[in-house]
Amino acid sequence: MPRKKSTTLFENSMEELEQLVEQMEKGDISLEESLQSFERGIKLTRTCQKALQEAEQKVQILLEKDGKQTLEPFNDE
């Protein structure tokens, strides 16, 4: 269940971040609202970065064999 929560948190954060960017790009908000949106955007970005780092660590653990990391070829087929 934690995996689903992490995924949902990431997706919700990205969606909110996209909405904030759209709002700010329109230029219809005050300077104070822009600053608040920017601050919120920074928090959301950090949340997303943390989730991505955790996912990368999980992938590295899954690729580790016999205590040694091995690189696997990536096939996007």
XYZ file of C-alpha atoms in Angstrom:
77
model
C 0.000 0.000 0.000
C 2.830 2.525 0.617
C 3.805 2.292 -3.048
C 0.322 3.437 -4.117
C 0.387 6.303 -1.620
C 3.776 7.462 -2.900
C 2.624 7.273 -6.515
C -0.573 9.155 -5.759
C 1.332 11.825 -3.838
C 3.731 12.282 -6.754
C 0.951 12.470 -9.328
C -1.120 14.883 -7.244
C 1.904 17.084 -6.620
C 2.756 17.187 -10.331
C -0.832 18.030 -11.238
C -0.979 20.865 -8.696
C 2.399 22.152 -9.852
C 1.194 22.233 -13.468
C -1.904 24.182 -12.406
C 0.220 26.697 -10.491
C 2.476 27.218 -13.503
C -0.514 27.761 -15.784
C -1.984 30.298 -13.357
C 1.266 32.201 -13.084
C 1.838 32.182 -16.848
C -1.556 33.804 -17.411
C -0.435 36.748 -15.299
C -3.913 37.307 -13.851
C -2.809 37.084 -10.226
C -1.324 39.676 -7.922
C 2.305 39.826 -6.893
C 1.421 38.457 -3.447
C -0.489 35.532 -5.001
C 2.424 34.924 -7.376
C 4.848 34.735 -4.469
C 2.569 32.324 -2.601
C 2.215 30.196 -5.723
C 5.986 30.216 -6.218
C 6.540 29.125 -2.615
C 3.984 26.332 -2.989
C 5.600 25.308 -6.263
C 8.992 24.981 -4.575
C 7.487 22.692 -1.925
C 5.772 20.578 -4.584
C 8.987 20.349 -6.597
C 10.875 19.096 -3.558
C 8.166 16.511 -2.895
C 8.418 15.268 -6.479
C 12.219 15.190 -6.389
C 12.149 13.144 -3.198
C 9.697 10.652 -4.723
C 11.885 10.308 -7.823
C 15.009 9.773 -5.724
C 13.241 7.058 -3.738
C 12.127 5.372 -6.951
C 15.679 5.509 -8.306
C 17.006 3.923 -5.114
C 14.455 1.117 -5.402
C 15.505 0.460 -8.992
C 19.164 0.345 -7.966
C 18.349 -2.142 -5.203
C 16.393 -4.316 -7.612
C 19.291 -4.341 -10.078
C 21.821 -5.267 -7.413
C 22.913 -8.904 -7.619
C 25.153 -10.726 -5.132
C 25.999 -7.452 -3.417
C 27.219 -5.937 -6.684
C 25.441 -3.515 -8.918
C 25.079 -4.643 -12.485
C 23.939 -2.517 -15.355
C 21.229 -4.025 -17.467
C 20.675 -2.927 -21.076
C 17.557 -0.842 -21.497
C 15.152 -2.024 -24.166
C 12.194 0.243 -24.732
C 10.349 -2.291 -26.867
